[in-house]
PDB file of C-alpha atoms in Angstrom:
ATOM      1  CA  MET A 201       9.688  14.349  -8.311  1.00  0.00           C
ATOM      2  CA  SER A 202       8.470  11.252  -6.483  1.00  0.00           C
ATOM      3  CA  PHE A 203       6.098  11.481  -3.528  1.00  0.00           C
ATOM      4  CA  ARG A 204       8.828  10.161  -1.213  1.00  0.00           C
ATOM      5  CA  THR A 205      11.338  12.752  -2.470  1.00  0.00           C
ATOM      6  CA  ALA A 206       8.762  15.497  -2.061  1.00  0.00           C
ATOM      7  CA  ILE A 207       8.276  14.525   1.587  1.00  0.00           C
ATOM      8  CA  LEU A 208      12.050  14.645   2.200  1.00  0.00           C
ATOM      9  CA  CYS A 209      12.404  18.051   0.525  1.00  0.00           C
ATOM     10  CA  ALA A 210       9.503  19.412   2.535  1.00  0.00           C
ATOM     11  CA  GLY A 211      11.225  18.415   5.767  1.00  0.00           C
ATOM     12  CA  LEU A 212      14.525  19.982   4.726  1.00  0.00           C
ATOM     13  CA  LEU A 213      12.853  23.235   3.724  1.00  0.00           C
ATOM     14  CA  ALA A 214      11.073  23.399   7.055  1.00  0.00           C
ATOM     15  CA  CYS A 215      14.377  22.937   8.927  1.00  0.00           C
ATOM     16  CA  PHE A 216      16.219  25.715   7.096  1.00  0.00           C
ATOM     17  CA  ALA A 217      13.426  28.284   6.987  1.00  0.00           C
ATOM     18  CA  SER A 218      13.914  31.130   9.488  1.00  0.00           C
ATOM     19  CA  PRO A 219      11.384  31.737  12.302  1.00  0.00           C
ATOM     20  CA  SER A 220      10.422  35.070  10.737  1.00  0.00           C
ATOM     21  CA  ALA A 221       9.753  33.363   7.428  1.00  0.00           C
ATOM     22  CA  HIS A 222       7.455  30.896   9.155  1.00  0.00           C
ATOM     23  CA  ALA A 223       5.514  33.723  10.742  1.00  0.00           C
ATOM     24  CA  ALA A 224       5.229  35.899   7.671  1.00  0.00           C
ATOM     25  CA  ASP A 225       4.584  33.372   4.932  1.00  0.00           C
ATOM     26  CA  ALA A 226       1.281  31.698   4.226  1.00  0.00           C
ATOM     27  CA  PRO A 227       1.400  27.902   4.641  1.00  0.00           C
ATOM     28  CA  ASN A 228       2.734  25.922   1.692  1.00  0.00           C
ATOM     29  CA  CYS A 229      -0.335  23.857   0.890  1.00  0.00           C
ATOM     30  CA  ASP A 230       1.542  21.347  -1.257  1.00  0.00           C
ATOM     31  CA  ILE A 231       3.736  20.536   1.728  1.00  0.00           C
ATOM     32  CA  ALA A 232       0.743  20.511   4.057  1.00  0.00           C
ATOM     33  CA  TYR A 233      -1.053  17.834   2.038  1.00  0.00           C
ATOM     34  CA  GLN A 234       2.169  15.848   1.583  1.00  0.00           C
ATOM     35  CA  ASN A 235       2.736  15.838   5.340  1.00  0.00           C
ATOM     36  CA  VAL A 236      -0.786  14.614   6.033  1.00  0.00           C
ATOM     37  CA  ALA A 237      -0.454  11.879   3.407  1.00  0.00           C
ATOM     38  CA  GLN A 238       2.936  10.679   4.630  1.00  0.00           C
ATOM     39  CA  ASP A 239       1.683   8.062   7.118  1.00  0.00           C
ATOM     40  CA  TYR A 240      -0.771   6.747   4.537  1.00  0.00           C
ATOM     41  CA  TRP A 241       2.027   6.396   2.001  1.00  0.00           C
ATOM     42  CA  VAL A 242       3.777   4.013   4.408  1.00  0.00           C
ATOM     43  CA  ILE A 243       0.617   1.874   4.517  1.00  0.00           C
ATOM     44  CA  VAL A 244       0.027   1.872   0.771  1.00  0.00           C
ATOM     45  CA  HIS A 245       3.733   1.448  -0.022  1.00  0.00           C
ATOM     46  CA  ASP A 246       3.742  -1.837   1.893  1.00  0.00           C
ATOM     47  CA  MET A 247       0.492  -2.972   0.264  1.00  0.00           C
ATOM     48  CA  VAL A 248       1.842  -2.278  -3.234  1.00  0.00           C
ATOM     49  CA  GLN A 249       5.094  -4.061  -2.437  1.00  0.00           C
ATOM     50  CA  PHE A 250       3.297  -7.127  -1.083  1.00  0.00           C
ATOM     51  CA  LYS A 251       1.036  -7.149  -4.158  1.00  0.00           C
ATOM     52  CA  SER A 252       4.071  -7.220  -6.476  1.00  0.00           C
ATOM     53  CA  MET A 253       5.645 -10.012  -4.425  1.00  0.00           C
ATOM     54  CA  PHE A 254       2.425 -12.037  -4.471  1.00  0.00           C
ATOM     55  CA  ASP A 255       2.079 -11.690  -8.250  1.00  0.00           C
ATOM     56  CA  HIS A 256       5.713 -12.718  -8.711  1.00  0.00           C
ATOM     57  CA  TYR A 257       5.469 -15.807  -6.516  1.00  0.00           C
ATOM     58  CA  ASP A 258       2.096 -16.746  -7.981  1.00  0.00           C
ATOM     59  CA  ARG A 259       3.491 -16.617 -11.504  1.00  0.00           C
ATOM     60  CA  ILE A 260       6.618 -18.615 -10.616  1.00  0.00           C
ATOM     61  CA  CYS A 261       4.733 -21.260  -8.634  1.00  0.00           C
ATOM     62  CA  THR A 262       2.069 -21.659 -11.315  1.00  0.00           C
ATOM     63  CA  GLN A 263       4.841 -22.243 -13.841  1.00  0.00           C
ATOM     64  CA  HIS A 264       7.058 -24.563 -11.810  1.00  0.00           C
ATOM     65  CA  ALA A 265       4.698 -26.199  -9.296  1.00  0.00           C
ATOM     66  CA  PRO A 266       1.195 -26.258 -10.777  1.00  0.00           C
ATOM     67  CA  ASP A 267       0.314 -29.330  -8.695  1.00  0.00           C
ATOM     68  CA  LYS A 268       1.017 -27.394  -5.483  1.00  0.00           C
ATOM     69  CA  ILE A 269      -1.228 -24.550  -6.613  1.00  0.00           C
ATOM     70  CA  ALA A 270      -3.960 -26.995  -7.657  1.00  0.00           C
ATOM     71  CA  ALA A 271      -3.844 -28.601  -4.217  1.00  0.00           C
ATOM     72  CA  LEU A 272      -4.680 -25.266  -2.610  1.00  0.00           C
ATOM     73  CA  GLN A 273      -7.820 -24.631  -4.642  1.00  0.00           C
ATOM     74  CA  PRO A 274     -10.198 -22.919  -4.197  1.00  0.00           C
ATOM     75  CA  THR A 275      -8.147 -20.894  -1.689  1.00  0.00           C
ATOM     76  CA  ALA A 276      -5.545 -19.928  -4.307  1.00  0.00           C
ATOM     77  CA  ASP A 277      -8.120 -18.362  -6.616  1.00  0.00           C
ATOM     78  CA  GLN A 278      -9.828 -16.697  -3.674  1.00  0.00           C
ATOM     79  CA  LEU A 279      -6.552 -15.132  -2.565  1.00  0.00           C
ATOM     80  CA  ARG A 280      -5.821 -13.888  -6.094  1.00  0.00           C
ATOM     81  CA  THR A 281      -9.226 -12.221  -6.215  1.00  0.00           C
ATOM     82  CA  GLN A 282      -8.877 -10.643  -2.792  1.00  0.00           C
ATOM     83  CA  VAL A 283      -5.346  -9.369  -3.441  1.00  0.00           C
ATOM     84  CA  LYS A 284      -6.456  -7.618  -6.621  1.00  0.00           C
ATOM     85  CA  ARG A 285      -9.496  -6.167  -4.898  1.00  0.00           C
ATOM     86  CA  ASP A 286      -7.373  -4.974  -1.981  1.00  0.00           C
ATOM     87  CA  ILE A 287      -5.046  -2.940  -4.184  1.00  0.00           C
ATOM     88  CA  ASP A 288      -7.982  -1.556  -6.204  1.00  0.00           C
ATOM     89  CA  ASP A 289      -9.625  -0.560  -2.934  1.00  0.00           C
ATOM     90  CA  ALA A 290      -6.401   1.154  -1.843  1.00  0.00           C
ATOM     91  CA  ARG A 291      -6.632   3.566  -4.760  1.00  0.00           C
ATOM     92  CA  ALA A 292     -10.294   4.232  -4.010  1.00  0.00           C
ATOM     93  CA  VAL A 293      -9.591   4.711  -0.298  1.00  0.00           C
ATOM     94  CA  MET A 294      -6.793   7.209  -0.909  1.00  0.00           C
ATOM     95  CA  THR A 295      -8.965   9.133  -3.375  1.00  0.00           C
ATOM     96  CA  TYR A 296     -11.707   9.234  -0.738  1.00  0.00           C
ATOM     97  CA  LEU A 297      -9.294  10.415   1.968  1.00  0.00           C
ATOM     98  CA  PHE A 298      -7.841  13.179  -0.191  1.00  0.00           C
ATOM     99  CA  ASP A 299     -11.302  14.367  -1.190  1.00  0.00           C
ATOM    100  CA  ASN A 300     -13.144  14.005   2.120  1.00  0.00           C
ATOM    101  CA  LYS A 301     -10.766  13.794   5.082  1.00  0.00           C
ATOM    102  CA  PHE A 302      -7.432  15.427   4.358  1.00  0.00           C
ATOM    103  CA  PRO A 303      -8.879  18.957   3.820  1.00  0.00           C
ATOM    104  CA  ALA A 304      -9.848  18.972   7.502  1.00  0.00           C
ATOM    105  CA  MET A 305      -6.363  17.816   8.530  1.00  0.00           C
ATOM    106  CA  VAL A 306      -4.338  20.613   6.886  1.00  0.00           C
ATOM    107  CA  PRO A 307      -4.097  24.271   8.001  1.00  0.00           C
ATOM    108  CA  ALA A 308      -7.337  26.179   7.492  1.00  0.00           C
ATOM    109  CA  ALA A 309      -5.751  28.272   4.735  1.00  0.00           C
ATOM    110  CA  CYS A 310      -5.183  25.089   2.712  1.00  0.00           C
ATOM    111  CA  LYS A 311      -8.560  23.460   3.261  1.00  0.00           C
ATOM    112  CA  ASP A 312     -10.071  24.768   0.026  1.00  0.00           C
ATOM    113  CA  ASN A 313      -6.862  24.712  -2.022  1.00  0.00           C
ATOM    114  CA  ALA A 314      -8.043  22.239  -4.664  1.00  0.00           C
ATOM    115  CA  LYS A 315      -4.891  22.680  -6.751  1.00  0.00           C
ATOM    116  CA  SER A 316      -2.588  21.468  -3.968  1.00  0.00           C
ATOM    117  CA  ARG A 317      -4.944  18.688  -2.931  1.00  0.00           C
ATOM    118  CA  GLU A 318      -5.449  17.388  -6.459  1.00  0.00           C
ATOM    119  CA  GLY A 319      -1.765  17.731  -7.324  1.00  0.00           C
ATOM    120  CA  THR A 320      -0.661  15.787  -4.244  1.00  0.00           C
ATOM    121  CA  LYS A 321      -3.330  13.157  -4.831  1.00  0.00           C
ATOM    122  CA  LYS A 322      -2.257  12.684  -8.447  1.00  0.00           C
ATOM    123  CA  SER A 323       1.382  12.333  -7.387  1.00  0.00           C
ATOM    124  CA  PHE A 324       0.436   9.866  -4.646  1.00  0.00           C
ATOM    125  CA  LEU A 325      -1.552   7.605  -6.984  1.00  0.00           C
ATOM    126  CA  LYS A 326       1.137   7.762  -9.674  1.00  0.00           C
ATOM    127  CA  ASN A 327       3.756   6.717  -7.156  1.00  0.00           C
ATOM    128  CA  MET A 328       1.650   3.663  -6.319  1.00  0.00           C
ATOM    129  CA  ASP A 329       1.951   2.606  -9.968  1.00  0.00           C
ATOM    130  CA  ASP A 330       5.655   3.474 -10.106  1.00  0.00           C
ATOM    131  CA  LYS A 331       6.392   1.499  -6.940  1.00  0.00           C
ATOM    132  CA  ALA A 332       4.576  -1.548  -8.338  1.00  0.00           C
ATOM    133  CA  ALA A 333       6.505  -1.411 -11.616  1.00  0.00           C
ATOM    134  CA  ILE A 334       9.879  -0.952  -9.911  1.00  0.00           C
ATOM    135  CA  THR A 335       9.299  -3.800  -7.450  1.00  0.00           C
ATOM    136  CA  GLN A 336       8.092  -6.143 -10.179  1.00  0.00           C
ATOM    137  CA  LYS A 337      11.122  -5.350 -12.344  1.00  0.00           C
ATOM    138  CA  ARG A 338      13.488  -5.966  -9.430  1.00  0.00           C
ATOM    139  CA  LEU A 339      11.876  -9.315  -8.596  1.00  0.00           C
ATOM    140  CA  ASP A 340      11.916 -10.463 -12.221  1.00  0.00           C
ATOM    141  CA  LYS A 341      15.551  -9.429 -12.600  1.00  0.00           C
ATOM    142  CA  GLY A 342      16.483 -11.355  -9.452  1.00  0.00           C
ATOM    143  CA  TYR A 343      14.647 -14.452 -10.656  1.00  0.00           C
ATOM    144  CA  VAL A 344      16.525 -14.440 -13.970  1.00  0.00           C
ATOM    145  CA  ALA A 345      19.835 -13.955 -12.159  1.00  0.00           C
ATOM    146  CA  ASN A 346      19.215 -16.577  -9.470  1.00  0.00           C
ATOM    147  CA  GLY A 347      17.774 -19.267 -11.704  1.00  0.00           C
ATOM    148  CA  LYS A 348      17.048 -22.497  -9.837  1.00  0.00           C
ATOM    149  CA  VAL A 349      18.175 -21.069  -6.493  1.00  0.00           C
ATOM    150  CA  ASP A 350      15.596 -18.295  -6.523  1.00  0.00           C
ATOM    151  CA  PRO A 351      13.778 -18.108  -3.133  1.00  0.00           C
ATOM    152  CA  ALA A 352      10.434 -18.229  -4.930  1.00  0.00           C
ATOM    153  CA  LEU A 353      11.082 -21.815  -5.987  1.00  0.00           C
ATOM    154  CA  ASN A 354      11.678 -22.878  -2.397  1.00  0.00           C
ATOM    155  CA  LEU A 355       8.455 -21.196  -1.386  1.00  0.00           C
ATOM    156  CA  CYS A 356       6.566 -23.063  -4.107  1.00  0.00           C
ATOM    157  CA  THR A 357       7.431 -26.429  -2.565  1.00  0.00           C
ATOM    158  CA  ASN A 358       6.099 -25.401   0.850  1.00  0.00           C
ATOM    159  CA  LEU A 359       2.743 -23.897  -0.029  1.00  0.00           C
ATOM    160  CA  ALA A 360       0.588 -26.424   1.821  1.00  0.00           C
ATOM    161  CA  PRO A 361       2.236 -25.912   5.261  1.00  0.00           C
ATOM    162  CA  MET A 362       1.966 -22.155   4.756  1.00  0.00           C
ATOM    163  CA  LYS A 363      -1.809 -22.209   4.334  1.00  0.00           C
ATOM    164  CA  ALA A 364      -2.514 -22.478   8.065  1.00  0.00           C
ATOM    165  CA  LYS A 365      -0.064 -19.664   8.832  1.00  0.00           C
ATOM    166  CA  VAL A 366      -1.597 -17.432   6.193  1.00  0.00           C
ATOM    167  CA  GLU A 367      -5.120 -17.977   7.519  1.00  0.00           C
ATOM    168  CA  LYS A 368      -3.926 -17.365  11.078  1.00  0.00           C
ATOM    169  CA  HIS A 369      -2.484 -13.949  10.290  1.00  0.00           C
ATOM    170  CA  LEU A 370      -4.820 -12.824   7.503  1.00  0.00           C
ATOM    171  CA  GLY A 371      -8.027 -14.460   8.650  1.00  0.00           C
ATOM    172  CA  PRO A 372      -9.820 -17.480   7.110  1.00  0.00           C
ATOM    173  CA  THR A 373     -11.879 -15.295   4.779  1.00  0.00           C
ATOM    174  CA  LEU A 374      -8.778 -13.500   3.434  1.00  0.00           C
ATOM    175  CA  ASP A 375     -10.887 -10.352   3.053  1.00  0.00           C
ATOM    176  CA  HIS A 376      -8.056  -7.802   3.061  1.00  0.00           C
ATOM    177  CA  PRO A 377      -4.781  -9.733   2.735  1.00  0.00           C
ATOM    178  CA  LEU A 378      -2.581  -6.819   1.689  1.00  0.00           C
ATOM    179  CA  LEU A 379      -3.940  -4.490   4.371  1.00  0.00           C
ATOM    180  CA  GLU A 380      -3.510  -7.142   7.069  1.00  0.00           C
ATOM    181  CA  MET A 381       0.059  -7.824   5.908  1.00  0.00           C
ATOM    182  CA  ALA A 382       0.826  -4.094   5.948  1.00  0.00           C
ATOM    183  CA  THR A 383      -0.634  -3.840   9.457  1.00  0.00           C
ATOM    184  CA  LEU A 384       1.451  -6.771  10.672  1.00  0.00           C
ATOM    185  CA  HIS A 385       4.567  -5.402   8.999  1.00  0.00           C
ATOM    186  CA  SER A 386       4.008  -1.979  10.530  1.00  0.00           C
ATOM    187  CA  SER A 387       3.697  -3.336  14.062  1.00  0.00           C
ATOM    188  CA  LEU A 388       6.479  -5.944  13.920  1.00  0.00           C
ATOM    189  CA  ILE A 389       9.048  -4.339  11.621  1.00  0.00           C
ATOM    190  CA  ARG A 390       8.350  -0.631  11.482  1.00  0.00           C
ATOM    191  CA  HIS A 391       7.259  -0.400  15.147  1.00  0.00           C
ATOM    192  CA  ALA A 392       4.393   1.879  14.145  1.00  0.00           C
ATOM    193  CA  PRO A 393       4.159   5.084  16.193  1.00  0.00           C
ATOM    194  CA  LYS A 394       0.879   6.313  17.599  1.00  0.00           C
ATOM    195  CA  GLN A 395       0.274   8.588  14.615  1.00  0.00           C
ATOM    196  CA  ARG A 396       0.487   5.703  12.147  1.00  0.00           C
ATOM    197  CA  LYS A 397      -1.936   3.643  14.213  1.00  0.00           C
ATOM    198  CA  LYS A 398      -4.390   6.516  13.811  1.00  0.00           C
ATOM    199  CA  ALA A 399      -3.726   6.440  10.068  1.00  0.00           C
ATOM    200  CA  PHE A 400      -4.529   2.734   9.927  1.00  0.00           C
ATOM    201  CA  ALA A 401      -7.761   3.342  11.835  1.00  0.00           C
ATOM    202  CA  LEU A 402      -8.831   6.115   9.456  1.00  0.00           C
ATOM    203  CA  TYR A 403      -7.822   4.003   6.452  1.00  0.00           C
ATOM    204  CA  ARG A 404     -10.032   1.125   7.665  1.00  0.00           C
ATOM    205  CA  ALA A 405     -12.943   3.478   8.296  1.00  0.00           C
ATOM    206  CA  ALA A 406     -12.543   4.908   4.796  1.00  0.00           C
ATOM    207  CA  LEU A 407     -12.375   1.373   3.378  1.00  0.00           C
ATOM    208  CA  GLU A 408     -15.718   0.538   4.976  1.00  0.00           C
ATOM    209  CA  ASN A 409     -17.193   3.688   3.469  1.00  0.00           C
ATOM    210  CA  VAL A 410     -15.824   2.922  -0.008  1.00  0.00           C
ATOM    211  CA  GLN A 411     -17.115  -0.648   0.083  1.00  0.00           C
ATOM    212  CA  SER A 412     -20.500   0.518   1.338  1.00  0.00           C
ATOM    213  CA  GLU A 413     -20.766   2.959  -1.565  1.00  0.00           C
ATOM    214  CA  LYS A 414     -19.865   0.184  -4.003  1.00  0.00           C
ATOM    215  CA  LYS A 415     -22.647  -2.034  -2.669  1.00  0.00           C
ATOM    216  CA  SER A 416     -25.220   0.741  -2.844  1.00  0.00           C
ATOM    217  CA  ALA A 417     -24.205   1.829  -6.356  1.00  0.00           C
ATOM    218  CA  PRO A 418     -26.781   0.910  -9.040  1.00  0.00           C
TER     219      PRO A 418
END
């Protein structure tokens, strides 16, 4: 069962359970951890999707418009490095949150339930990989089907004008391109509720912690 399906099932079960069942039964810790992780899945889902899109466009443009890529150096290589680091950091951040923050965000009876926490974490991280593979397959299939009219080819011819726009929205240092794109997408497209804004704030705090630990590691 995918993480997204598990979230849906948890909501349905909660709707159909009787009030007496809610009072008598101990909390379902699997559902508790899934509910806490839900807003973070929205963040990471967007990051993974943008990573797959970046890899696809990078591969197509390098193949069909190498001169356009060369003209953007060293920014192109910098962006490749930062995109890869951003998605690697996402896995580390979610591991950190599951291990250090989420136990305090579930019912007290679930705080020390390592089985539910580890099981939900494993499912979450696996779904990151599954989402990446599915998105990449869909993009590649579309490129083969579209041929010369694929949108990626149009993008390749307009890389230079896009540079200023990219730096405006992601920052000139391009430190966290996928996270910044997910943040922008959440505010403009998803109209992020207050709860998700809190999730973004905790994610960024966890990211600082993870990066600090990396720097201090021998």
